[in-house]
Amino acid sequence: MNMSVLTLQEYEFEKQFNENEAIQWMQENWKKSFLFSALYAAFIFGGRHLMNKRAKFELRKPLVLWSLTLAVFSIFGALRTGAYMLYILMTKGLKQSVCDQSFYNGPVSKFWAYAFVLSKAPELGDTIFIILRKQKLIFLHWYHHITVLLYSWYSYKDMVAGGGWFMTMNYGVHAVMYSYYALRAAGFRVSRKCAMFITLSQITQMLMGCVINYLVFYWMQQDQCHSHFQNIFWSSLMYLSYLVLFCRFFFEAYIGKMRKTAKAE
């Protein structure tokens, strides 16, 4: 496969994208992510209170459309950023793939990097369906949504090292996850093993996130990675907390239930 051709083959909307304007806008407006997070939190607690004495909504068709839209977006994002990261890995090595800032302004990836950080605001809409359908809302769900939004907007403005890895991994996991949600919402019977695979992929993503943070910190000491201690601190804290929460979720949702089923038999 000719990776140089693949990565340089830009679509028209990717060619016309102005990353300098995008980065400038984010530098001036990234703190609005706190406003979105506050409104989101207010909706969670207010929405649950309003729905407490109301009948749940089905919303099956809107949920299919919502999940399918995010699945298609994530699939395209994973393919485009994955191709770019693979090209960097194959031609320039691991250190360059972690430390190089070209992900934010390079061909193909510059558009998808900005699309990624912006998408974290509309993705909060996942929770609307959970509340209106009166499903169980776990801490991991809304904590993950809020912190990813805050960190993504905070980091993009500084074009910090490691972003290419973080975004590409997230695109990949979300491509599978939202496809699974779309199938489930459409009424297809999907194996429980698929849900387990998604959670294991998320756990792997968090482990990789911790590794990338360590590499950024290590190479930053040698002035080879553009980042700052504050960013690495918050990123590491975020990934470690995700790792603990996803591992706990995996144990409770799958291992614990398997043990209960085994005992019952």
Protein backbone atom coordinates (compact mmCIF):
# COMPACT_ATOMS: atom_id res chain seq x y z
CA MET A 1 0.00 0.00 0.00
CA ASN A 2 1.37 3.42 -0.93
CA MET A 3 0.84 5.38 2.26
CA SER A 4 2.24 8.63 0.84
CA VAL A 5 -0.49 8.65 -1.80
CA LEU A 6 -3.12 7.74 0.78
CA THR A 7 -2.25 10.54 3.18
CA LEU A 8 -1.78 13.22 0.53
CA GLN A 9 -5.02 12.41 -1.24
CA GLU A 10 -7.12 15.11 0.39
CA TYR A 11 -10.80 15.75 -0.13
CA GLU A 12 -11.79 19.27 -1.13
CA PHE A 13 -13.22 20.14 2.29
CA GLU A 14 -9.96 18.99 3.91
CA LYS A 15 -7.90 21.13 1.53
CA GLN A 16 -9.97 24.23 2.19
CA PHE A 17 -9.92 23.85 5.97
CA ASN A 18 -8.01 26.68 7.69
CA GLU A 19 -6.47 25.23 10.84
CA ASN A 20 -4.96 28.58 11.88
CA GLU A 21 -8.41 30.14 12.20
CA ALA A 22 -9.64 27.05 14.05
CA ILE A 23 -6.78 27.12 16.55
CA GLN A 24 -7.22 30.87 17.07
CA TRP A 25 -10.95 30.42 17.68
CA MET A 26 -10.26 27.69 20.21
CA GLN A 27 -7.64 29.82 22.00
CA GLU A 28 -10.24 32.56 22.38
CA ASN A 29 -13.24 30.36 23.17
CA TRP A 30 -12.04 27.12 24.81
CA LYS A 31 -13.42 28.20 28.21
CA LYS A 32 -16.93 27.95 26.77
CA SER A 33 -16.51 24.22 27.34
CA PHE A 34 -17.11 24.97 31.04
CA LEU A 35 -20.43 26.61 30.13
CA PHE A 36 -21.44 23.59 28.05
CA SER A 37 -20.46 21.30 30.91
CA ALA A 38 -22.47 23.33 33.44
CA LEU A 39 -25.55 23.32 31.20
CA TYR A 40 -25.07 19.59 30.67
CA ALA A 41 -24.90 18.92 34.42
CA ALA A 42 -27.98 21.08 35.00
CA PHE A 43 -29.85 19.13 32.33
CA ILE A 44 -28.87 15.81 33.92
CA PHE A 45 -30.21 16.64 37.37
CA GLY A 46 -33.12 18.74 36.11
CA GLY A 47 -34.08 16.22 33.47
CA ARG A 48 -34.05 13.28 35.86
CA HIS A 49 -36.23 15.24 38.27
CA LEU A 50 -38.76 16.11 35.53
CA MET A 51 -38.86 12.54 34.24
CA ASN A 52 -39.28 11.07 37.70
CA LYS A 53 -43.09 11.03 37.53
CA ARG A 54 -43.43 10.83 33.77
CA ALA A 55 -43.65 7.84 31.48
CA LYS A 56 -40.52 7.06 29.53
CA PHE A 57 -40.15 7.89 25.85
CA GLU A 58 -39.26 5.14 23.39
CA LEU A 59 -37.32 7.31 20.89
CA ARG A 60 -36.11 4.23 19.03
CA LYS A 61 -35.97 5.80 15.56
CA PRO A 62 -34.25 9.04 16.70
CA LEU A 63 -31.76 6.93 18.66
CA VAL A 64 -30.96 4.83 15.58
CA LEU A 65 -30.38 7.98 13.53
CA TRP A 66 -28.30 9.59 16.28
CA SER A 67 -26.08 6.56 16.84
CA LEU A 68 -25.71 5.89 13.12
CA THR A 69 -24.66 9.50 12.46
CA LEU A 70 -21.98 9.36 15.15
CA ALA A 71 -20.89 5.92 13.93
CA VAL A 72 -20.37 7.14 10.36
CA PHE A 73 -18.56 10.26 11.59
CA SER A 74 -16.28 8.18 13.83
CA ILE A 75 -15.57 5.62 11.10
CA PHE A 76 -14.47 8.34 8.66
CA GLY A 77 -12.46 10.03 11.42
CA ALA A 78 -10.74 6.76 12.34
CA LEU A 79 -9.88 5.96 8.71
CA ARG A 80 -8.51 9.41 7.92
CA THR A 81 -6.54 9.99 11.12
CA GLY A 82 -5.48 6.34 11.26
CA ALA A 83 -4.01 6.53 7.75
CA TYR A 84 -2.09 9.67 8.68
CA MET A 85 -0.75 8.25 11.96
CA LEU A 86 0.23 4.99 10.25
CA TYR A 87 2.14 6.94 7.62
CA ILE A 88 4.04 8.91 10.32
CA LEU A 89 4.80 5.71 12.24
CA MET A 90 6.09 3.89 9.17
CA THR A 91 8.18 6.74 7.80
CA LYS A 92 9.34 8.67 10.87
CA GLY A 93 8.94 6.35 13.86
CA LEU A 94 7.20 6.29 17.23
CA LYS A 95 8.80 9.42 18.70
CA GLN A 96 7.74 11.54 15.75
CA SER A 97 4.19 10.16 15.90
CA VAL A 98 3.96 11.17 19.55
CA CYS A 99 5.86 14.47 19.56
CA ASP A 100 5.25 15.98 16.14
CA GLN A 101 2.62 18.74 16.03
CA SER A 102 1.90 18.07 12.35
CA PHE A 103 -1.30 16.26 13.31
CA TYR A 104 -2.88 19.65 13.99
CA ASN A 105 -1.87 21.23 10.68
CA GLY A 106 -0.95 18.34 8.38
CA PRO A 107 -2.85 17.22 5.31
CA VAL A 108 -6.02 15.25 6.08
CA SER A 109 -5.52 15.20 9.87
CA LYS A 110 -5.92 18.97 10.46
CA PHE A 111 -9.64 18.91 9.62
CA TRP A 112 -10.33 15.76 11.61
CA ALA A 113 -8.44 17.04 14.65
CA TYR A 114 -10.73 20.08 14.83
CA ALA A 115 -13.82 18.02 14.01
CA PHE A 116 -12.88 15.74 16.91
CA VAL A 117 -12.72 18.46 19.55
CA LEU A 118 -15.91 20.14 18.33
CA SER A 119 -17.76 16.82 18.31
CA LYS A 120 -17.36 16.47 22.06
CA ALA A 121 -20.06 19.12 22.57
CA PRO A 122 -22.85 17.47 20.51
CA GLU A 123 -21.84 14.06 21.88
CA LEU A 124 -23.28 15.22 25.18
CA GLY A 125 -26.60 14.50 23.50
CA ASP A 126 -26.10 10.81 24.28
CA THR A 127 -27.38 11.52 27.76
CA ILE A 128 -30.64 13.04 26.51
CA PHE A 129 -31.73 9.61 25.32
CA ILE A 130 -30.76 7.96 28.59
CA ILE A 131 -32.78 10.43 30.65
CA LEU A 132 -35.85 10.58 28.40
CA ARG A 133 -35.92 6.78 28.11
CA LYS A 134 -35.44 6.54 31.91
CA GLN A 135 -32.43 4.25 31.66
CA LYS A 136 -29.76 3.88 34.30
CA LEU A 137 -27.29 6.77 34.21
CA ILE A 138 -23.95 5.76 35.72
CA PHE A 139 -21.27 8.14 37.00
CA LEU A 140 -18.77 6.95 34.38
CA HIS A 141 -21.05 8.08 31.55
CA TRP A 142 -21.46 11.76 32.44
CA TYR A 143 -18.03 12.12 34.07
CA HIS A 144 -16.42 10.83 30.88
CA HIS A 145 -18.43 13.19 28.67
CA ILE A 146 -17.61 16.29 30.72
CA THR A 147 -13.90 15.64 31.19
CA VAL A 148 -13.26 14.67 27.55
CA LEU A 149 -14.95 17.88 26.41
CA LEU A 150 -12.95 20.04 28.81
CA TYR A 151 -9.61 18.37 28.10
CA SER A 152 -10.04 18.26 24.31
CA TRP A 153 -10.80 21.96 24.02
CA TYR A 154 -8.10 22.85 26.55
CA SER A 155 -5.42 20.84 24.71
CA TYR A 156 -6.25 21.64 21.09
CA LYS A 157 -5.52 25.34 21.55
CA ASP A 158 -1.91 24.52 22.56
CA MET A 159 -1.36 21.84 19.91
CA VAL A 160 0.21 19.60 22.55
CA ALA A 161 2.12 16.41 21.76
CA GLY A 162 0.26 13.12 21.92
CA GLY A 163 -2.94 14.54 20.47
CA GLY A 164 -2.71 12.44 17.32
CA TRP A 165 -2.67 9.24 19.34
CA PHE A 166 -5.45 10.33 21.69
CA MET A 167 -7.81 11.40 18.92
CA THR A 168 -7.14 8.45 16.61
CA MET A 169 -7.72 5.93 19.41
CA ASN A 170 -10.94 7.65 20.41
CA TYR A 171 -12.21 7.75 16.84
CA GLY A 172 -11.51 4.03 16.50
CA VAL A 173 -13.26 3.00 19.69
CA HIS A 174 -16.24 5.25 18.97
CA ALA A 175 -16.56 3.83 15.44
CA VAL A 176 -17.20 0.39 16.95
CA MET A 177 -19.19 1.63 19.94
CA TYR A 178 -21.70 3.79 18.07
CA SER A 179 -22.12 1.11 15.39
CA TYR A 180 -23.04 -1.29 18.20
CA TYR A 181 -25.48 1.23 19.68
CA ALA A 182 -27.10 1.77 16.26
CA LEU A 183 -27.60 -1.95 15.75
CA ARG A 184 -29.05 -2.40 19.22
CA ALA A 185 -31.40 0.56 18.80
CA ALA A 186 -32.54 -0.83 15.44
CA GLY A 187 -33.58 -4.05 17.14
CA PHE A 188 -30.76 -6.32 16.03
CA ARG A 189 -29.62 -8.97 18.48
CA VAL A 190 -25.91 -8.41 19.04
CA SER A 191 -23.76 -10.84 21.00
CA ARG A 192 -22.85 -9.85 24.55
CA LYS A 193 -19.26 -10.53 23.55
CA CYS A 194 -19.39 -7.44 21.35
CA ALA A 195 -20.18 -5.24 24.38
CA MET A 196 -17.34 -6.89 26.29
CA PHE A 197 -14.99 -6.24 23.38
CA ILE A 198 -15.93 -2.55 23.33
CA THR A 199 -15.26 -2.17 27.06
CA LEU A 200 -11.94 -4.00 26.72
CA SER A 201 -11.06 -1.67 23.84
CA GLN A 202 -11.82 1.30 26.07
CA ILE A 203 -9.63 -0.13 28.83
CA THR A 204 -6.82 -0.65 26.30
CA GLN A 205 -7.30 2.93 25.10
CA MET A 206 -6.87 4.23 28.65
CA LEU A 207 -3.74 2.15 29.18
CA MET A 208 -2.31 3.48 25.92
CA GLY A 209 -3.24 7.00 26.98
CA CYS A 210 -1.16 6.61 30.14
CA VAL A 211 1.78 5.25 28.10
CA ILE A 212 1.60 8.16 25.64
CA ASN A 213 1.54 10.64 28.52
CA TYR A 214 4.65 9.04 29.98
CA LEU A 215 6.42 9.23 26.60
CA VAL A 216 5.46 12.88 26.16
CA PHE A 217 6.76 13.70 29.63
CA TYR A 218 9.99 11.74 29.06
CA TRP A 219 10.74 13.32 25.70
CA MET A 220 9.62 16.74 26.91
CA GLN A 221 12.55 16.68 29.34
CA GLN A 222 14.81 16.41 26.28
CA ASP A 223 13.03 19.33 24.56
CA GLN A 224 11.72 16.95 21.89
CA CYS A 225 8.01 17.10 22.73
CA HIS A 226 5.84 20.21 22.77
CA SER A 227 3.74 20.09 25.92
CA HIS A 228 3.73 21.42 29.47
CA PHE A 229 3.55 19.78 32.87
CA GLN A 230 0.07 21.09 33.65
CA ASN A 231 -1.38 19.45 30.56
CA ILE A 232 0.36 16.13 31.22
CA PHE A 233 -0.83 16.20 34.83
CA TRP A 234 -4.50 16.68 33.90
CA SER A 235 -4.29 14.22 31.04
CA SER A 236 -2.68 11.54 33.22
CA LEU A 237 -5.22 12.08 35.99
CA MET A 238 -8.03 11.80 33.46
CA TYR A 239 -6.73 8.62 31.83
CA LEU A 240 -5.95 6.95 35.16
CA SER A 241 -9.43 7.72 36.48
CA TYR A 242 -10.96 6.34 33.27
CA LEU A 243 -8.85 3.21 33.58
CA VAL A 244 -10.08 2.56 37.11
CA LEU A 245 -13.71 3.31 36.24
CA PHE A 246 -13.79 1.22 33.07
CA CYS A 247 -12.11 -1.72 34.83
CA ARG A 248 -14.67 -1.47 37.61
CA PHE A 249 -17.48 -1.30 35.07
CA PHE A 250 -16.14 -4.34 33.22
CA PHE A 251 -15.96 -6.37 36.43
CA GLU A 252 -19.46 -5.38 37.58
CA ALA A 253 -21.16 -5.68 34.18
CA TYR A 254 -19.55 -8.89 32.97
CA ILE A 255 -17.39 -10.79 35.47
CA GLY A 256 -19.73 -10.20 38.41
CA LYS A 257 -22.81 -11.25 36.45
CA MET A 258 -21.05 -14.35 35.13
CA ARG A 259 -20.24 -15.41 38.68
CA LYS A 260 -23.83 -14.85 39.81
CA THR A 261 -25.14 -16.89 36.87
CA ALA A 262 -22.67 -19.69 37.63
CA LYS A 263 -23.76 -19.80 41.27
CA ALA A 264 -27.43 -19.82 40.32
CA GLU A 265 -26.84 -22.85 38.12
